[in-house]
Amino acid sequence: MKLFYYSAAGMVAALIVLWGALILDSANILQQMSVLMHYIEYLFKPSER
């Protein structure tokens, strides 16, 4: 159940980041998404730290 809350919080954070990126700099959104995906992978793979 804890994992569900983490993933839900991650999705909300992703929406906020993407929405902010669209408003601030739409040309930079792909880089924002890429950084976010790497960060999410990092969060969900603690063995690689």
PDB file of C-alpha atoms in Angstrom:
ATOM      1  CA  MET A   1       0.000   0.000   0.000  1.00  0.00           C
ATOM      2  CA  LYS A   2       2.915   2.302   0.726  1.00  0.00           C
ATOM      3  CA  LEU A   3       4.155   1.847  -2.854  1.00  0.00           C
ATOM      4  CA  PHE A   4       0.747   2.993  -4.110  1.00  0.00           C
ATOM      5  CA  TYR A   5       1.047   6.236  -2.161  1.00  0.00           C
ATOM      6  CA  TYR A   6       4.566   6.805  -3.471  1.00  0.00           C
ATOM      7  CA  SER A   7       3.499   6.250  -7.071  1.00  0.00           C
ATOM      8  CA  ALA A   8       0.441   8.488  -6.646  1.00  0.00           C
ATOM      9  CA  ALA A   9       2.604  11.258  -5.188  1.00  0.00           C
ATOM     10  CA  GLY A  10       5.058  10.765  -8.056  1.00  0.00           C
ATOM     11  CA  MET A  11       2.275  11.123 -10.623  1.00  0.00           C
ATOM     12  CA  VAL A  12       1.039  14.322  -8.980  1.00  0.00           C
ATOM     13  CA  ALA A  13       4.591  15.697  -8.905  1.00  0.00           C
ATOM     14  CA  ALA A  14       5.029  14.744 -12.570  1.00  0.00           C
ATOM     15  CA  LEU A  15       1.845  16.584 -13.540  1.00  0.00           C
ATOM     16  CA  ILE A  16       2.964  19.687 -11.630  1.00  0.00           C
ATOM     17  CA  VAL A  17       6.420  19.616 -13.236  1.00  0.00           C
ATOM     18  CA  LEU A  18       5.038  19.095 -16.748  1.00  0.00           C
ATOM     19  CA  TRP A  19       2.385  21.803 -16.274  1.00  0.00           C
ATOM     20  CA  GLY A  20       5.006  24.225 -14.967  1.00  0.00           C
ATOM     21  CA  ALA A  21       7.335  23.353 -17.833  1.00  0.00           C
ATOM     22  CA  LEU A  22       4.575  24.043 -20.377  1.00  0.00           C
ATOM     23  CA  ILE A  23       3.926  27.455 -18.877  1.00  0.00           C
ATOM     24  CA  LEU A  24       7.537  28.487 -18.318  1.00  0.00           C
ATOM     25  CA  ASP A  25       9.328  26.991 -21.316  1.00  0.00           C
ATOM     26  CA  SER A  26       7.439  24.717 -23.689  1.00  0.00           C
ATOM     27  CA  ALA A  27      10.583  24.144 -25.774  1.00  0.00           C
ATOM     28  CA  ASN A  28      12.310  22.584 -22.775  1.00  0.00           C
ATOM     29  CA  ILE A  29       9.540  20.105 -21.905  1.00  0.00           C
ATOM     30  CA  LEU A  30      11.210  17.038 -23.408  1.00  0.00           C
ATOM     31  CA  GLN A  31      14.282  17.585 -21.261  1.00  0.00           C
ATOM     32  CA  GLN A  32      12.065  18.069 -18.207  1.00  0.00           C
ATOM     33  CA  MET A  33      10.303  14.766 -18.930  1.00  0.00           C
ATOM     34  CA  SER A  34      13.617  12.974 -19.429  1.00  0.00           C
ATOM     35  CA  VAL A  35      15.020  14.271 -16.138  1.00  0.00           C
ATOM     36  CA  LEU A  36      11.806  13.356 -14.349  1.00  0.00           C
ATOM     37  CA  MET A  37      11.793   9.813 -15.749  1.00  0.00           C
ATOM     38  CA  HIS A  38      15.400   9.268 -14.649  1.00  0.00           C
ATOM     39  CA  TYR A  39      14.543  10.586 -11.181  1.00  0.00           C
ATOM     40  CA  ILE A  40      11.530   8.258 -10.897  1.00  0.00           C
ATOM     41  CA  GLU A  41      13.685   5.299 -11.993  1.00  0.00           C
ATOM     42  CA  TYR A  42      16.240   6.306  -9.356  1.00  0.00           C
ATOM     43  CA  LEU A  43      13.525   6.397  -6.678  1.00  0.00           C
ATOM     44  CA  PHE A  44      12.141   2.969  -7.571  1.00  0.00           C
ATOM     45  CA  LYS A  45      15.526   1.221  -7.912  1.00  0.00           C
ATOM     46  CA  PRO A  46      17.246   1.655  -4.532  1.00  0.00           C
ATOM     47  CA  SER A  47      19.682  -1.172  -5.348  1.00  0.00           C
ATOM     48  CA  GLU A  48      21.519   1.096  -7.839  1.00  0.00           C
ATOM     49  CA  ARG A  49      22.318   3.807  -5.310  1.00  0.00           C
TER      50      ARG A  49
END
